Tab-separated table of C-alpha atoms in Angstrom:
chain	number	residue	atom	x	y	z
A	17	UNK	CA	13.632	-22.146	-14.505
A	18	UNK	CA	16.095	-24.884	-15.760
A	19	UNK	CA	15.385	-28.648	-16.634
A	20	UNK	CA	18.018	-31.279	-17.454
A	21	UNK	CA	17.329	-33.861	-20.114
A	22	UNK	CA	19.225	-36.892	-21.146
A	23	UNK	CA	19.264	-38.670	-24.383
A	24	UNK	CA	19.610	-42.548	-24.865
A	25	UNK	CA	19.446	-44.630	-27.954
A	26	UNK	CA	17.681	-48.037	-28.063
A	27	UNK	CA	17.833	-50.221	-30.975
A	28	UNK	CA	14.219	-50.737	-30.942
A	29	UNK	CA	12.848	-47.333	-29.745
A	30	UNK	CA	15.516	-45.028	-31.192
A	31	UNK	CA	16.124	-41.698	-29.559
A	32	UNK	CA	14.635	-41.518	-26.208
A	33	UNK	CA	14.482	-38.353	-24.103
A	34	UNK	CA	14.426	-38.374	-20.343
A	35	UNK	CA	13.665	-35.270	-17.965
A	36	UNK	CA	16.451	-35.347	-15.326
A	37	UNK	CA	14.692	-32.732	-13.238
A	38	UNK	CA	13.297	-29.411	-12.864
A	39	UNK	CA	14.211	-26.594	-10.813
A	40	UNK	CA	12.976	-22.914	-10.322
A	41	UNK	CA	16.326	-20.695	-9.848
A	42	UNK	CA	15.757	-17.585	-7.514
A	43	UNK	CA	18.336	-14.952	-7.177
A	44	UNK	CA	20.095	-15.396	-10.707
A	45	UNK	CA	19.180	-13.450	-13.726
A	46	UNK	CA	21.165	-12.528	-16.752
A	47	UNK	CA	21.793	-9.005	-17.758
A	48	UNK	CA	21.914	-9.826	-21.477
A	49	UNK	CA	21.424	-12.774	-23.851
A	50	UNK	CA	25.124	-13.644	-23.852
A	51	UNK	CA	25.216	-13.915	-20.102
A	52	UNK	CA	22.182	-16.192	-20.546
A	53	UNK	CA	24.286	-18.490	-22.744
A	54	UNK	CA	27.223	-18.347	-20.300
A	55	UNK	CA	24.947	-19.327	-17.408
A	56	UNK	CA	23.972	-22.384	-19.284
A	57	UNK	CA	27.603	-23.293	-20.182
A	58	UNK	CA	28.783	-22.691	-16.511
A	59	UNK	CA	25.884	-24.422	-14.856
A	60	UNK	CA	24.262	-21.015	-14.055
A	61	UNK	CA	25.852	-18.472	-11.822
A	62	UNK	CA	25.511	-20.477	-8.644
A	63	UNK	CA	27.441	-20.904	-5.485
A	64	UNK	CA	29.040	-24.324	-4.936
A	65	UNK	CA	26.430	-25.566	-2.415
A	66	UNK	CA	23.528	-24.355	-4.792
A	67	UNK	CA	25.140	-26.046	-7.816
A	68	UNK	CA	25.385	-29.361	-5.815
A	69	UNK	CA	21.768	-29.135	-4.868
A	70	UNK	CA	20.911	-29.047	-8.515
A	71	UNK	CA	23.266	-31.659	-9.762
A	72	UNK	CA	20.190	-33.888	-10.647
A	73	UNK	CA	19.245	-30.999	-13.023
A	74	UNK	CA	22.433	-29.489	-14.320
A	75	UNK	CA	24.472	-32.713	-15.028
A	76	UNK	CA	22.381	-34.007	-17.746
A	77	UNK	CA	23.592	-33.824	-21.290
A	78	UNK	CA	21.023	-30.948	-22.344
A	79	UNK	CA	20.260	-28.191	-20.221
A	80	UNK	CA	16.921	-26.295	-20.965
A	81	UNK	CA	16.490	-22.933	-19.529
A	82	UNK	CA	13.474	-20.476	-19.688
A	83	UNK	CA	13.541	-16.702	-18.762
A	84	UNK	CA	10.365	-14.808	-18.811
A	85	UNK	CA	11.059	-11.305	-20.408
A	86	UNK	CA	7.761	-9.097	-19.286
A	87	UNK	CA	8.503	-6.038	-21.552
A	88	UNK	CA	8.344	-8.465	-24.496
A	89	UNK	CA	5.576	-10.636	-23.059
A	90	UNK	CA	7.509	-13.559	-24.352
A	91	UNK	CA	9.549	-16.633	-22.818
A	92	UNK	CA	13.287	-17.002	-23.799
A	93	UNK	CA	13.867	-20.612	-24.172
A	94	UNK	CA	17.385	-22.133	-24.255
A	95	UNK	CA	18.820	-25.466	-25.170
A	96	UNK	CA	22.497	-26.062	-24.502
A	97	UNK	CA	23.799	-29.517	-25.467
A	98	UNK	CA	27.110	-30.341	-23.671
A	99	UNK	CA	28.040	-33.379	-25.990
A	100	UNK	CA	28.199	-30.722	-28.818
A	101	UNK	CA	28.571	-27.406	-27.093
A	102	UNK	CA	25.917	-26.000	-29.095
A	103	UNK	CA	23.117	-23.546	-28.203
A	104	UNK	CA	19.756	-22.864	-29.618
A	105	UNK	CA	17.490	-20.109	-28.451
A	106	UNK	CA	13.805	-19.234	-29.189
A	107	UNK	CA	11.304	-16.630	-28.310
A	108	UNK	CA	7.965	-17.993	-27.443
A	109	UNK	CA	4.737	-15.796	-27.316
A	110	UNK	CA	3.216	-13.700	-26.870
A	111	UNK	CA	0.286	-15.449	-28.756
A	112	UNK	CA	-0.267	-19.250	-28.559
A	113	UNK	CA	1.924	-21.024	-30.958
A	114	UNK	CA	3.986	-18.213	-31.766
A	115	UNK	CA	7.771	-19.173	-31.878
A	116	UNK	CA	10.668	-17.572	-33.425
A	117	UNK	CA	14.310	-18.872	-33.197
A	118	UNK	CA	16.979	-16.439	-32.509
A	119	UNK	CA	20.013	-15.963	-34.595
A	120	UNK	CA	22.918	-16.140	-32.195
A	121	UNK	CA	25.465	-14.762	-34.959
A	122	UNK	CA	23.525	-11.550	-35.330
A	123	UNK	CA	23.472	-8.616	-32.866
A	124	UNK	CA	20.347	-8.895	-30.435
A	125	UNK	CA	20.210	-5.332	-28.907
A	126	UNK	CA	16.433	-5.458	-28.315
A	127	UNK	CA	16.668	-8.816	-26.749
A	128	UNK	CA	19.678	-7.786	-24.563
A	129	UNK	CA	17.541	-4.767	-23.488
A	130	UNK	CA	14.659	-6.984	-22.642
A	131	UNK	CA	16.855	-9.104	-20.397
A	132	UNK	CA	18.271	-6.119	-18.372
A	133	UNK	CA	14.557	-4.788	-17.998
A	134	UNK	CA	13.436	-8.263	-16.874
A	135	UNK	CA	16.151	-8.195	-14.240
A	136	UNK	CA	14.809	-5.150	-12.819
A	137	UNK	CA	11.169	-6.259	-13.040
A	138	UNK	CA	12.019	-9.686	-11.387
A	139	UNK	CA	12.631	-7.860	-8.017
A	140	UNK	CA	15.263	-6.671	-5.619
A	141	UNK	CA	16.508	-10.243	-5.070
A	142	UNK	CA	18.216	-9.783	-8.412
A	143	UNK	CA	19.429	-6.136	-8.291
A	144	UNK	CA	22.300	-6.968	-5.790
A	145	UNK	CA	21.398	-4.061	-3.478
A	146	UNK	CA	22.667	-0.396	-3.825
A	147	UNK	CA	26.136	-1.545	-4.883
A	148	UNK	CA	24.764	-4.010	-7.549
A	149	UNK	CA	22.450	-1.228	-8.939
A	150	UNK	CA	25.467	1.075	-9.142
A	151	UNK	CA	27.462	-1.605	-11.100
A	152	UNK	CA	24.537	-2.064	-13.508
A	153	UNK	CA	24.409	1.651	-14.271
A	154	UNK	CA	28.008	2.124	-14.661
A	155	UNK	CA	27.814	-0.833	-17.409
A	156	UNK	CA	24.575	0.083	-19.014
A	157	UNK	CA	24.052	3.764	-18.236
A	158	UNK	CA	21.167	5.670	-16.622
A	159	UNK	CA	18.477	3.697	-18.207
A	160	UNK	CA	14.947	4.566	-16.804
A	161	UNK	CA	14.173	1.187	-15.019
A	162	UNK	CA	17.545	1.118	-13.572
A	163	UNK	CA	17.412	4.492	-12.205
A	164	UNK	CA	13.749	3.652	-11.158
A	165	UNK	CA	15.302	0.431	-9.359
A	166	UNK	CA	17.689	2.795	-7.401
A	167	UNK	CA	14.837	5.030	-6.329
A	168	UNK	CA	12.909	1.894	-5.282
A	169	UNK	CA	15.940	0.742	-3.230
A	170	UNK	CA	16.416	3.953	-1.441
A	171	UNK	CA	12.605	4.314	-0.657
A	172	UNK	CA	12.864	0.701	0.807
A	173	UNK	CA	15.913	0.940	2.970
A	174	UNK	CA	15.964	4.931	3.587
A	175	UNK	CA	12.194	5.816	3.704
A	176	UNK	CA	12.526	8.839	5.871
A	177	UNK	CA	15.114	10.449	3.395
A	178	UNK	CA	13.163	10.872	0.011
A	179	UNK	CA	15.502	13.643	-0.962
A	180	UNK	CA	18.333	11.113	-1.421
A	181	UNK	CA	16.189	9.241	-3.841
A	182	UNK	CA	15.323	12.552	-5.578
A	183	UNK	CA	18.910	13.147	-6.166
A	184	UNK	CA	19.329	9.719	-7.973
A	185	UNK	CA	16.297	10.417	-10.069
A	186	UNK	CA	17.543	13.829	-11.165
A	187	UNK	CA	20.518	12.148	-12.750
A	188	UNK	CA	18.289	10.962	-15.495
A	189	UNK	CA	15.149	13.328	-15.012
A	190	UNK	CA	17.130	16.671	-14.230
A	191	UNK	CA	14.084	18.812	-14.059
A	192	UNK	CA	12.422	17.008	-11.290
A	193	UNK	CA	11.968	19.193	-8.319
A	194	UNK	CA	10.448	18.803	-4.639
A	195	UNK	CA	8.620	22.015	-5.167
A	196	UNK	CA	7.121	21.837	-8.571
A	197	UNK	CA	4.739	19.073	-9.668
A	198	UNK	CA	4.582	20.054	-13.351
A	199	UNK	CA	7.917	18.090	-14.445
A	200	UNK	CA	6.707	14.978	-12.720
A	201	UNK	CA	3.239	15.120	-14.543
A	202	UNK	CA	5.047	15.037	-17.984
A	203	UNK	CA	6.543	11.573	-17.089
A	204	UNK	CA	3.179	9.892	-16.629
A	205	UNK	CA	2.427	7.678	-19.607
A	206	UNK	CA	5.782	8.453	-21.284
A	207	UNK	CA	7.893	6.128	-19.112
A	208	UNK	CA	7.547	2.277	-18.399
A	209	UNK	CA	4.630	1.895	-15.928
A	210	UNK	CA	7.122	0.355	-13.293
A	211	UNK	CA	9.199	3.487	-13.429
A	212	UNK	CA	6.177	5.594	-13.052
A	213	UNK	CA	5.213	3.783	-9.908
A	214	UNK	CA	8.620	4.291	-8.326
A	215	UNK	CA	8.538	8.025	-9.247
A	216	UNK	CA	4.962	8.382	-7.910
A	217	UNK	CA	6.010	6.791	-4.559
A	218	UNK	CA	8.708	9.357	-4.301
A	219	UNK	CA	6.470	12.138	-5.352
A	220	UNK	CA	4.145	10.944	-2.383
A	221	UNK	CA	6.954	10.913	0.006
A	222	UNK	CA	8.014	14.481	-1.070
A	223	UNK	CA	4.298	15.691	-0.542
A	224	UNK	CA	3.585	16.182	-4.197
A	225	UNK	CA	0.281	14.605	-3.918
A	226	UNK	CA	-1.163	15.526	-7.398
A	227	UNK	CA	1.892	14.220	-9.099
A	228	UNK	CA	2.005	11.137	-7.182
A	229	UNK	CA	-1.609	10.491	-7.907
A	230	UNK	CA	-0.987	10.961	-11.779
A	231	UNK	CA	1.949	8.855	-11.806
A	232	UNK	CA	0.693	6.060	-9.850
A	233	UNK	CA	-2.688	6.179	-11.515
A	234	UNK	CA	-1.022	6.132	-15.119
A	235	UNK	CA	-0.060	2.565	-15.016
A	236	UNK	CA	-3.618	1.470	-16.331
A	237	UNK	CA	-3.583	-1.729	-14.273
A	238	UNK	CA	-0.468	-3.039	-15.942
A	239	UNK	CA	0.579	-6.531	-14.646
A	240	UNK	CA	4.097	-5.222	-14.180
A	241	UNK	CA	3.054	-2.920	-11.295
A	242	UNK	CA	3.492	-4.306	-7.694
A	243	UNK	CA	0.421	-4.274	-5.277
A	244	UNK	CA	2.114	-1.457	-3.251
A	245	UNK	CA	1.356	0.972	-6.031
A	246	UNK	CA	-2.233	0.551	-5.367
A	247	UNK	CA	-1.602	1.273	-1.796
A	248	UNK	CA	0.191	4.497	-2.267
A	249	UNK	CA	-2.283	5.512	-4.930
A	250	UNK	CA	-4.851	5.147	-2.237
A	251	UNK	CA	-2.843	7.243	0.151
A	252	UNK	CA	-2.359	9.988	-2.405
A	253	UNK	CA	-6.133	10.140	-3.492
A	254	UNK	CA	-7.245	10.066	0.335
A	255	UNK	CA	-5.056	12.947	1.176
A	256	UNK	CA	-6.529	14.756	-1.790
A	257	UNK	CA	-10.037	14.109	-0.601
A	258	UNK	CA	-10.657	11.723	-3.736
A	259	UNK	CA	-12.395	9.113	-1.651
A	260	UNK	CA	-13.819	7.036	-4.460
A	261	UNK	CA	-10.560	6.803	-6.179
A	262	UNK	CA	-8.825	5.988	-2.799
A	263	UNK	CA	-11.515	3.280	-2.101
A	264	UNK	CA	-10.896	1.715	-5.497
A	265	UNK	CA	-7.134	1.613	-4.949
A	266	UNK	CA	-7.103	0.162	-1.447
A	267	UNK	CA	-9.725	-2.419	-2.578
A	268	UNK	CA	-7.290	-3.625	-5.285
A	269	UNK	CA	-4.462	-3.531	-2.691
A	270	UNK	CA	-6.586	-5.840	-0.438
A	271	UNK	CA	-7.490	-8.022	-3.155
A	272	UNK	CA	-3.746	-8.591	-4.019
A	273	UNK	CA	-2.706	-8.821	-0.405
A	274	UNK	CA	-5.765	-10.150	1.416
A	275	UNK	CA	-3.501	-11.278	4.554
A	276	UNK	CA	-2.341	-7.573	5.100
A	277	UNK	CA	-4.420	-6.085	7.913
A	278	UNK	CA	-3.364	-2.482	6.802
A	279	UNK	CA	-5.125	-2.933	3.550
A	280	UNK	CA	-8.393	-3.622	5.273
A	281	UNK	CA	-7.857	-0.896	7.913
A	282	UNK	CA	-7.368	1.806	5.062
A	283	UNK	CA	-10.156	0.382	3.028
A	284	UNK	CA	-12.370	0.415	6.352
A	285	UNK	CA	-11.645	3.917	7.106
A	286	UNK	CA	-12.077	5.066	3.635
A	287	UNK	CA	-15.586	3.259	3.299
A	288	UNK	CA	-16.787	4.674	6.611
A	289	UNK	CA	-15.881	8.120	5.531
A	290	UNK	CA	-17.757	7.632	2.360
A	291	UNK	CA	-20.783	6.554	4.477
A	292	UNK	CA	-20.587	2.898	3.139
A	293	UNK	CA	-21.673	1.402	6.408
A	294	UNK	CA	-23.393	-1.530	4.604
A	295	UNK	CA	-20.009	-2.960	3.701
A	296	UNK	CA	-18.033	-1.690	6.534
A	297	UNK	CA	-19.074	-4.715	8.850
A	298	UNK	CA	-17.412	-7.129	6.315
A	299	UNK	CA	-14.335	-4.903	5.972
A	300	UNK	CA	-14.013	-5.004	9.709
A	301	UNK	CA	-14.327	-8.841	9.712
A	302	UNK	CA	-11.567	-9.042	6.985
A	303	UNK	CA	-9.479	-6.862	9.110
A	304	UNK	CA	-9.828	-9.166	11.966
A	305	UNK	CA	-9.414	-12.325	9.994
A	306	UNK	CA	-6.129	-10.848	8.668
A	307	UNK	CA	-4.859	-11.078	12.238
A	308	UNK	CA	-5.667	-7.200	12.763
A	309	UNK	CA	-5.942	-6.028	16.240
A	310	UNK	CA	-8.741	-3.873	17.617
A	311	UNK	CA	-6.224	-1.973	19.691
A	312	UNK	CA	-4.224	-1.174	16.610
A	313	UNK	CA	-7.120	-0.106	14.665
A	314	UNK	CA	-8.176	2.251	17.613
A	315	UNK	CA	-4.636	3.602	17.835
A	316	UNK	CA	-4.772	4.375	14.129
A	317	UNK	CA	-8.355	5.866	14.237
A	318	UNK	CA	-7.443	8.266	16.975
A	319	UNK	CA	-4.389	9.196	14.972
A	320	UNK	CA	-6.721	9.984	11.960
A	321	UNK	CA	-8.798	12.078	14.129
A	322	UNK	CA	-5.867	14.168	15.727
A	323	UNK	CA	-3.949	14.654	12.479
A	324	UNK	CA	-6.603	14.899	9.595
A	325	UNK	CA	-8.883	17.447	8.708
A	326	UNK	CA	-12.129	15.424	8.351
A	327	UNK	CA	-15.401	16.727	7.410
A	328	UNK	CA	-17.808	17.002	10.302
A	329	UNK	CA	-20.177	14.344	8.896
A	330	UNK	CA	-17.191	11.893	8.443
A	331	UNK	CA	-15.922	12.717	11.779
A	332	UNK	CA	-19.283	11.921	13.566
A	333	UNK	CA	-19.798	8.679	11.554
A	334	UNK	CA	-16.452	7.421	12.448
A	335	UNK	CA	-16.995	8.365	16.140
A	336	UNK	CA	-20.366	6.642	16.279
A	337	UNK	CA	-19.704	3.669	14.268
A	338	UNK	CA	-16.134	2.782	15.500
A	339	UNK	CA	-17.044	3.740	18.868
A	340	UNK	CA	-19.594	1.123	18.983
A	341	UNK	CA	-17.791	-1.578	17.023
A	342	UNK	CA	-14.512	-1.029	19.013
A	343	UNK	CA	-16.268	-0.332	22.450
A	344	UNK	CA	-13.842	-2.453	24.490
A	345	UNK	CA	-10.659	-1.360	22.757
A	346	UNK	CA	-11.441	2.346	22.865
A	347	UNK	CA	-12.314	1.977	26.619
A	348	UNK	CA	-8.808	0.356	27.173
A	349	UNK	CA	-6.827	2.870	25.104
A	350	UNK	CA	-8.731	6.292	25.814
A	351	UNK	CA	-9.783	7.401	29.425
A	352	UNK	CA	-12.322	10.108	29.232
A	353	UNK	CA	-10.592	12.240	31.685
A	354	UNK	CA	-7.342	12.018	29.528
A	355	UNK	CA	-9.393	13.018	26.470
A	356	UNK	CA	-10.878	16.184	28.296
A	357	UNK	CA	-7.321	17.194	29.410
A	358	UNK	CA	-5.937	16.825	25.933
A	359	UNK	CA	-8.908	19.057	24.503
A	360	UNK	CA	-8.492	21.567	27.193
A	361	UNK	CA	-4.701	21.818	26.311
A	362	UNK	CA	-5.171	21.919	22.587
A	363	UNK	CA	-8.263	24.266	22.439
A	364	UNK	CA	-8.674	26.150	25.725
A	365	UNK	CA	-5.161	27.048	26.922
A	366	UNK	CA	-5.253	24.252	29.664
A	367	UNK	CA	-8.560	25.534	31.222
A	368	UNK	CA	-11.002	22.655	31.591
A	369	UNK	CA	-13.508	24.045	34.174
A	370	UNK	CA	-16.093	25.046	31.405
A	371	UNK	CA	-15.648	21.755	29.641
A	372	UNK	CA	-15.908	19.709	32.714
A	373	UNK	CA	-19.174	21.428	33.745
A	374	UNK	CA	-20.617	20.568	30.330
A	375	UNK	CA	-19.557	17.175	30.539
A	376	UNK	CA	-21.042	16.802	34.055
A	377	UNK	CA	-24.547	18.026	32.891
A	378	UNK	CA	-24.092	15.501	29.945
A	379	UNK	CA	-23.189	12.712	32.423
A	380	UNK	CA	-26.382	13.471	34.400
A	381	UNK	CA	-28.785	13.570	31.552
A	382	UNK	CA	-27.459	10.467	29.897
A	383	UNK	CA	-27.545	8.459	33.023
A	384	UNK	CA	-30.921	9.599	33.778
A	385	UNK	CA	-31.956	8.113	30.300
A	386	UNK	CA	-29.890	4.761	30.647
A	387	UNK	CA	-30.310	4.032	34.384
A	388	UNK	CA	-34.126	2.483	34.074
A	389	UNK	CA	-33.788	-1.210	33.734
A	390	UNK	CA	-30.004	-1.177	33.490
A	391	UNK	CA	-27.156	-2.335	35.842
A	392	UNK	CA	-25.586	0.717	37.502
A	393	UNK	CA	-22.120	-0.291	36.394
A	394	UNK	CA	-23.419	-0.970	32.701
A	395	UNK	CA	-24.860	2.418	32.614
A	396	UNK	CA	-21.908	4.151	33.808
A	397	UNK	CA	-19.743	2.371	31.138
A	398	UNK	CA	-22.277	3.226	28.438
A	399	UNK	CA	-22.366	6.837	29.596
A	400	UNK	CA	-18.521	7.070	29.574
A	401	UNK	CA	-18.381	5.645	26.095
A	402	UNK	CA	-21.252	8.036	24.657
A	403	UNK	CA	-19.224	10.990	26.109
A	404	UNK	CA	-16.016	9.866	24.296
A	405	UNK	CA	-18.107	9.351	21.391
A	406	UNK	CA	-19.518	13.029	21.562
A	407	UNK	CA	-16.144	14.744	22.016
A	408	UNK	CA	-14.585	12.757	19.307
A	409	UNK	CA	-17.495	13.562	16.865
A	410	UNK	CA	-16.660	17.373	17.389
A	411	UNK	CA	-13.454	18.918	15.789
A	412	UNK	CA	-11.941	19.547	19.303
A	413	UNK	CA	-8.857	17.848	18.202
A	414	UNK	CA	-7.510	17.513	14.641
A	415	UNK	CA	-8.002	20.342	12.080
A	416	UNK	CA	-11.370	21.833	10.502
A	417	UNK	CA	-12.008	20.740	6.827
A	418	UNK	CA	-12.432	23.406	4.400
A	419	UNK	CA	-16.038	22.449	3.648
A	420	UNK	CA	-16.775	23.252	7.340
A	421	UNK	CA	-15.317	26.708	7.426
A	422	UNK	CA	-18.644	28.410	7.235
A	423	UNK	CA	-20.508	25.677	9.459
A	424	UNK	CA	-22.528	26.889	12.637
A	425	UNK	CA	-22.553	25.689	16.002
A	426	UNK	CA	-26.084	23.923	15.021
A	427	UNK	CA	-24.315	22.097	12.291
A	428	UNK	CA	-21.814	20.629	14.722
A	429	UNK	CA	-24.623	19.832	17.235
A	430	UNK	CA	-26.658	17.952	14.554
A	431	UNK	CA	-23.535	15.896	13.842
A	432	UNK	CA	-22.969	15.217	17.594
A	433	UNK	CA	-26.495	14.039	17.827
A	434	UNK	CA	-26.031	11.766	14.709
A	435	UNK	CA	-22.899	10.065	16.393
A	436	UNK	CA	-24.850	9.548	19.488
A	437	UNK	CA	-27.767	7.833	17.635
A	438	UNK	CA	-25.517	5.736	15.448
A	439	UNK	CA	-23.625	4.480	18.798
A	440	UNK	CA	-27.077	3.693	20.234
A	441	UNK	CA	-28.307	1.792	17.216
A	442	UNK	CA	-25.323	-0.470	17.365
A	443	UNK	CA	-24.847	-0.988	20.960
A	444	UNK	CA	-28.266	-0.270	22.582
A	445	UNK	CA	-30.695	-1.254	19.760
A	446	UNK	CA	-31.572	2.420	19.322
A	447	UNK	CA	-32.940	2.913	22.717
A	448	UNK	CA	-31.120	6.259	23.163
A	449	UNK	CA	-31.958	9.403	21.291
A	450	UNK	CA	-30.299	12.992	21.880
A	451	UNK	CA	-31.673	16.065	20.184
A	452	UNK	CA	-29.305	18.800	18.641
A	453	UNK	CA	-31.392	21.177	20.801
A	454	UNK	CA	-30.353	19.424	24.064
A	455	UNK	CA	-28.712	22.097	26.392
A	456	UNK	CA	-25.539	20.021	26.852
A	457	UNK	CA	-25.292	19.152	23.136
A	458	UNK	CA	-25.684	22.776	22.212
A	459	UNK	CA	-22.986	23.921	24.813
A	460	UNK	CA	-20.389	21.251	23.444
A	461	UNK	CA	-21.203	22.296	19.680
A	462	UNK	CA	-20.804	25.803	20.635
A	463	UNK	CA	-17.575	25.265	22.310
A	464	UNK	CA	-16.177	23.396	19.341
A	465	UNK	CA	-17.337	26.217	16.970
A	466	UNK	CA	-15.665	28.886	19.128
A	467	UNK	CA	-12.493	26.999	19.510
A	468	UNK	CA	-11.881	27.257	15.675
A	469	UNK	CA	-10.672	30.641	16.163
A	470	UNK	CA	-7.709	29.535	18.320
A	471	UNK	CA	-6.258	27.212	15.535
């Protein structure tokens, strides 16, 4: 930030200071104290067009500049007087009223280091990209924050090539490995929180989930940590089945980025898996108010079902609750016949005769229950949705969770019935109940239980 000040003298009033303007300067940050002084003397490090725009600030007699130094928790305040070519520098804070003038004749290595760290922590706009970071490393060596910035830059621009970022990290932390989490764990709490975040994000992309959780969680809520750290921490915890920690991390991210639909989507799935349906409604509302689309949510949900190893109760809750709340979008996205074909391909070597026979019996049973007092087309649509819900409530696509390895067919049948009941409560005011002992429910559950052997 910069301000211009003019000094005038009046015989009656004496010395009079007038503020000539105030500007917040983006994209320019000094790497050391001496460079901060040079910026003032040379009207900052600005392109000609930028400098002209700031003439009303920079052409005053005294140029006052502020630079926030986060690692010191202090402002560095500079006054440069063009008339006398003198500079004065003060450090202000961290407490109220704390001010210390800097002796410009003495070495200020700690302050120089704080400027370099501030340049990194102020964001990528100051780094100068990959080449700018390389030049900074050449000038100042492999300092932790500079190397962490190189890692962050590669994760941003080459997210599918984490091993390139790993090779950069190994220039400073040579024992880091893509196969051993131990060396990563020793860095947690022993490096700057911002560096731990970048290393944790790298560990996550290398599949080192426990190291990622430890590094991303070691920051202790530091104000220097970007919100994305909470998002990545949530991903690591969720993958490790630590749902309370994942929910807490996603909630912090959503609080920091309330207009990001991905924040509310991840939080919604996490809360549903934890059975927190009492706040799921509000979470879904926040997702939609952040311009989140139901079609996108359905696509992500189906991806979770297909790729994740969900516990049986979580799978059933997601199927029943989301099936009801995203009824129309799921109907547009997923045709029952296509779901049956996919299950037959994945679990029954493409043979769908037995599965289709069970579906036909289920359809007849559900229609007989819903036909009374309902429009035929509406009843048909509800039955279609219920059959999708039943199939998605079973581990017929996706993997089996370790907690369900000893589950019985009755266990699956009970969860299928729970999913149908939840859908009915939300869509039909609870008018439909299906027993876990119903023949078609038992048959589907038995098929799902038997299919585990083919995975």
